[in-house]
GROMACS .gro file of N, CA and C in nm:
model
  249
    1UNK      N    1  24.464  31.250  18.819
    1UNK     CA    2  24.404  31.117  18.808
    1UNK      C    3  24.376  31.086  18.661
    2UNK      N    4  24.458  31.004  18.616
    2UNK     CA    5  24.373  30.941  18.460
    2UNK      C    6  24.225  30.881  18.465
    3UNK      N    7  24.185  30.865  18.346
    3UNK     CA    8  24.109  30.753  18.319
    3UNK      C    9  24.104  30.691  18.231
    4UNK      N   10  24.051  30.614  18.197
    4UNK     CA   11  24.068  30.518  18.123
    4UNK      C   12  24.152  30.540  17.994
    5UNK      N   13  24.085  30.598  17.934
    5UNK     CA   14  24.104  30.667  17.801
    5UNK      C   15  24.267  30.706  17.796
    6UNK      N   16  24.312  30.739  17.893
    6UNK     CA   17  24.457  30.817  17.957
    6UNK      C   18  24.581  30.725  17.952
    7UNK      N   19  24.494  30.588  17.965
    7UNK     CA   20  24.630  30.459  18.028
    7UNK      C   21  24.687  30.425  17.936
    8UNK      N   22  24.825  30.383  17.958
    8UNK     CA   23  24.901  30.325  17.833
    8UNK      C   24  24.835  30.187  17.797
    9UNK      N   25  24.867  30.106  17.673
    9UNK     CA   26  24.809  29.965  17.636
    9UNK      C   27  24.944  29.908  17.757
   10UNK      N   28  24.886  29.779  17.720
   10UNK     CA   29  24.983  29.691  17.850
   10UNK      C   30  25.078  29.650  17.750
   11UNK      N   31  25.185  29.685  17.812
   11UNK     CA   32  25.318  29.581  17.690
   11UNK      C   33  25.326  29.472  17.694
   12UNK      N   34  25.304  29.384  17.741
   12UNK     CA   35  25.296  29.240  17.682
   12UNK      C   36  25.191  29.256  17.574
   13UNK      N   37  25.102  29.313  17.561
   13UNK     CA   38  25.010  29.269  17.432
   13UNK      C   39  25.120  29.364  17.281
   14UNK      N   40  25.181  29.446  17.319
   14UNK     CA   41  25.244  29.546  17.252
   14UNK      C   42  25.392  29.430  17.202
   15UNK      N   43  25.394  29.425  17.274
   15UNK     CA   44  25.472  29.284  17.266
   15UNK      C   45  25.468  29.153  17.161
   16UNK      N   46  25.326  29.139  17.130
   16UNK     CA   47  25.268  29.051  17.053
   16UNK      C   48  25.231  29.102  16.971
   17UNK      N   49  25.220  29.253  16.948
   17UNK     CA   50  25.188  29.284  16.826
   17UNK      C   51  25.325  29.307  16.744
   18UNK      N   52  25.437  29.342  16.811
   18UNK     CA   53  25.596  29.373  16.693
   18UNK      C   54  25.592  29.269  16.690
   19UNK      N   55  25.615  29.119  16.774
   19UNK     CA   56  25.587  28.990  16.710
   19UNK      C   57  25.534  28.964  16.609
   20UNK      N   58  25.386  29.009  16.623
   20UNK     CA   59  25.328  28.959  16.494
   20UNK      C   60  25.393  29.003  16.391
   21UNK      N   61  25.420  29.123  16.373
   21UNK     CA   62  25.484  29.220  16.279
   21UNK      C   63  25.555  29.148  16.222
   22UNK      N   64  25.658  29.078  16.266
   22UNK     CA   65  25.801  29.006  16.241
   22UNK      C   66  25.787  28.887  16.192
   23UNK      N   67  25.670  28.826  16.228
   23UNK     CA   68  25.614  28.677  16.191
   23UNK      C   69  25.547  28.635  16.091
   24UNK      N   70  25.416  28.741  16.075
   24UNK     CA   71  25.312  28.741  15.991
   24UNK      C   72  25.205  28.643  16.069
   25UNK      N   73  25.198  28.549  16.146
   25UNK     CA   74  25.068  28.520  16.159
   25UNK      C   75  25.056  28.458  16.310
   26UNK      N   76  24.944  28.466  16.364
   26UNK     CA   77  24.889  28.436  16.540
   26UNK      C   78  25.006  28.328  16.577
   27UNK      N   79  24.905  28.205  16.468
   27UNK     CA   80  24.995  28.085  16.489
   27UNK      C   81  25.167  28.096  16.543
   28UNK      N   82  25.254  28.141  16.431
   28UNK     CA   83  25.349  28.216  16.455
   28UNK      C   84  25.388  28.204  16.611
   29UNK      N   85  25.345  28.326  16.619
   29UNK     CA   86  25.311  28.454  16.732
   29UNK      C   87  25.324  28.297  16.860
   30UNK      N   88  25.243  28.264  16.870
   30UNK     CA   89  25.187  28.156  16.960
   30UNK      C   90  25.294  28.047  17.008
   31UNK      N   91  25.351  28.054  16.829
   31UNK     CA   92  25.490  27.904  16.882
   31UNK      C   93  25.592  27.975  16.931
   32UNK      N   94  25.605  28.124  16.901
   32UNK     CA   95  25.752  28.175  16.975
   32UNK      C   96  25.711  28.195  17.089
   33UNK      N   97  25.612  28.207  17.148
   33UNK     CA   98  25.609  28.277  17.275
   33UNK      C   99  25.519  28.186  17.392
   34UNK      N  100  25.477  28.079  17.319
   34UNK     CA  101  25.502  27.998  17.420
   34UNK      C  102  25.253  28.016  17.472
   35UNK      N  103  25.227  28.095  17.438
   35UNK     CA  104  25.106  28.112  17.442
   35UNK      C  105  25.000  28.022  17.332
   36UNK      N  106  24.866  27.949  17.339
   36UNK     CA  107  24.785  27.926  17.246
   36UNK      C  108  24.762  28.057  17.158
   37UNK      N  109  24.712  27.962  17.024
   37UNK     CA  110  24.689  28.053  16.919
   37UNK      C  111  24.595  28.175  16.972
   38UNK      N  112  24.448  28.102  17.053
   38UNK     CA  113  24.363  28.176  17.069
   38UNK      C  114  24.379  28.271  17.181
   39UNK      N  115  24.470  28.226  17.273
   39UNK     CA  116  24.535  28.357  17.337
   39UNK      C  117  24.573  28.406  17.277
   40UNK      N  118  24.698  28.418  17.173
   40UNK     CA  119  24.732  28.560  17.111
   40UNK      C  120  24.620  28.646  17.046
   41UNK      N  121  24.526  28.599  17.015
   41UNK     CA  122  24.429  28.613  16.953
   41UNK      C  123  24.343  28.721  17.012
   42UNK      N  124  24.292  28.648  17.154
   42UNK     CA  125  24.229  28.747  17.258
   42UNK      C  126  24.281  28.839  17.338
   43UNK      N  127  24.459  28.863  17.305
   43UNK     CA  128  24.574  28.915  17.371
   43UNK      C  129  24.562  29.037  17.275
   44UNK      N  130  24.514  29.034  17.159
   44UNK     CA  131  24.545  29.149  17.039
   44UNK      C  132  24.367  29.236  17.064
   45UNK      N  133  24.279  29.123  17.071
   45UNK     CA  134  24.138  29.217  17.048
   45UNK      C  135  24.110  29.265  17.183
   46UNK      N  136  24.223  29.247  17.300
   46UNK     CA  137  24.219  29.335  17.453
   46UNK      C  138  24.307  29.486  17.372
   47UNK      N  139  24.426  29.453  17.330
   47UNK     CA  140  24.454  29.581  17.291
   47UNK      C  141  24.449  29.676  17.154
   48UNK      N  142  24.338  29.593  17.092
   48UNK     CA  143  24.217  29.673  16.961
   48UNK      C  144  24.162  29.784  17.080
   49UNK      N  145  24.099  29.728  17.173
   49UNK     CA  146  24.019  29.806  17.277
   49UNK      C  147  24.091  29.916  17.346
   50UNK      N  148  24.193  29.875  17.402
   50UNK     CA  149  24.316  30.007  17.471
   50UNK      C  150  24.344  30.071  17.390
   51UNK      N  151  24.409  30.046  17.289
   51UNK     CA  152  24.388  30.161  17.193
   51UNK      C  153  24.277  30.209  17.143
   52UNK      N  154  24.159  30.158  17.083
   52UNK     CA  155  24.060  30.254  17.048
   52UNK      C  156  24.057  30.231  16.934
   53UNK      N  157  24.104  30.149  16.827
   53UNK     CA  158  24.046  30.124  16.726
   53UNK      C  159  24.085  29.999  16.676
   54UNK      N  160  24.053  29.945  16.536
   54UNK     CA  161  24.097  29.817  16.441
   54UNK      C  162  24.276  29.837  16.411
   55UNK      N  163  24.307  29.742  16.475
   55UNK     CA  164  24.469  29.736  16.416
   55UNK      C  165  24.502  29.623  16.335
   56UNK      N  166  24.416  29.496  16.341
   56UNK     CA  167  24.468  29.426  16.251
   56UNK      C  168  24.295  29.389  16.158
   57UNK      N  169  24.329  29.315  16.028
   57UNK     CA  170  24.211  29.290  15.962
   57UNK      C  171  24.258  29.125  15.954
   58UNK      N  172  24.202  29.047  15.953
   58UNK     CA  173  24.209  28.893  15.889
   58UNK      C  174  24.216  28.882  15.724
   59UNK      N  175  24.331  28.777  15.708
   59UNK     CA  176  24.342  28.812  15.559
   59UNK      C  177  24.361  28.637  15.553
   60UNK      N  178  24.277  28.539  15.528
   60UNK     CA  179  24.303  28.399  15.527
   60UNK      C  180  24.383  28.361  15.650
   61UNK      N  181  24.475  28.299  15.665
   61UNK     CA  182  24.554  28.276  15.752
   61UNK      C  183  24.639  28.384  15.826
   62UNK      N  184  24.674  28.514  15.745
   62UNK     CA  185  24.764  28.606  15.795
   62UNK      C  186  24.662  28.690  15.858
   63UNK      N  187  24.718  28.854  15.878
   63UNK     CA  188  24.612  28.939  15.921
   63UNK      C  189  24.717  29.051  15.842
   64UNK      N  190  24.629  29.144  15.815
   64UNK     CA  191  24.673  29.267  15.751
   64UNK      C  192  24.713  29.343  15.882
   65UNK      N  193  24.815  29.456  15.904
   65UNK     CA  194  24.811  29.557  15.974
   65UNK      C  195  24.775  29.686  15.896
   66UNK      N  196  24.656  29.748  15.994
   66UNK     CA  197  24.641  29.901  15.933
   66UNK      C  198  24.747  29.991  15.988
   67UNK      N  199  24.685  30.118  15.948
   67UNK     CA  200  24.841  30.239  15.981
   67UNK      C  201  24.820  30.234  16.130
   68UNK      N  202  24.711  30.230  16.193
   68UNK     CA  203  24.674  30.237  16.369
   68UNK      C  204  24.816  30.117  16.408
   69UNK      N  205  24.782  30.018  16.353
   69UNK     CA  206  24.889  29.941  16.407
   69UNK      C  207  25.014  29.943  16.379
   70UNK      N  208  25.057  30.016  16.267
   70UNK     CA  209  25.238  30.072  16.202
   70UNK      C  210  25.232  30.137  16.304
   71UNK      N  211  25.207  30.275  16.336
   71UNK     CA  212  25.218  30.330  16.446
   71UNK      C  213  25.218  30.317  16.590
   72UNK      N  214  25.119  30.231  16.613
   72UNK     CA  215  25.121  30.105  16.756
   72UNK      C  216  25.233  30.090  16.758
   73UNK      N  217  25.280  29.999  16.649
   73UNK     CA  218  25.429  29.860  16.665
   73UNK      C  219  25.580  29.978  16.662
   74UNK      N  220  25.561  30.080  16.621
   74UNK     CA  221  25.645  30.182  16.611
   74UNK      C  222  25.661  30.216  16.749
   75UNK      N  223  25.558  30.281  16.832
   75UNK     CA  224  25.579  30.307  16.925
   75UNK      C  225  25.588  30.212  17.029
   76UNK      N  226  25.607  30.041  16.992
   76UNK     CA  227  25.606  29.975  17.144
   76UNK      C  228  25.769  29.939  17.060
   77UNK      N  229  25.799  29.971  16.965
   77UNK     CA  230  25.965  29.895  16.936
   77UNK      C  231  26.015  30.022  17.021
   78UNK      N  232  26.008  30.154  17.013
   78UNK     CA  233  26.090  30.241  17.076
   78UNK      C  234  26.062  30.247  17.217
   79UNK      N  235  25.965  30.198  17.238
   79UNK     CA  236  25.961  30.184  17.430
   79UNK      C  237  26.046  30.110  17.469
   80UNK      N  238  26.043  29.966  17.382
   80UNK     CA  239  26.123  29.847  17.472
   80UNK      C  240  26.287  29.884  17.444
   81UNK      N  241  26.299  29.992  17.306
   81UNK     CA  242  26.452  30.029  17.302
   81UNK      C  243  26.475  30.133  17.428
   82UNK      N  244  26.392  30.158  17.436
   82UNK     CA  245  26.429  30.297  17.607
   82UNK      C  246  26.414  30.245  17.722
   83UNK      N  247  26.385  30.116  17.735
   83UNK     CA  248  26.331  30.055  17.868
   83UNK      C  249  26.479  29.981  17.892
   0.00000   0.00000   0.00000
């Protein structure tokens, strides 16, 4: 039995984060995929939480990615290449 701590993040938010990656900013993020800004928004600080720590910082309009999130976006590009 897992728990919590155990579960994978959900890929659609994993999803929005190599997006962001590729884009640079929510807004972005929001016009390709068809979601409000502030959904992508509350789509990223659900999976700050599944993972367990800060992945992005706000930088004016953009957001910085830390290494938590290089490594995040690393590992959801090679999922969706194996899926």
């Amino acid at each position: 039995m897992m728990d919590a701590s155990d579960q994978l993040p959900d890929l659609g938010r994993l999803r929005l984060l190599v997006e962001l990656s590729r884009v640079g900013t929510m807004a972005a993020v929001a016009e390709r995929t068809g979601y409000g800004t502030s959904a992508v928004s509350k789509h990223l600080a659900v999976l700050e939480q599944e993972v367990g720590t800060r992945l992005l910082t706000p930088v004016g309009r953009r957001v910085a990615r830390g290494e938590a999130a290089v490594s995040t976006r690393t590992h959801a590009v090679l999922t969706r290449r194996g899926a």
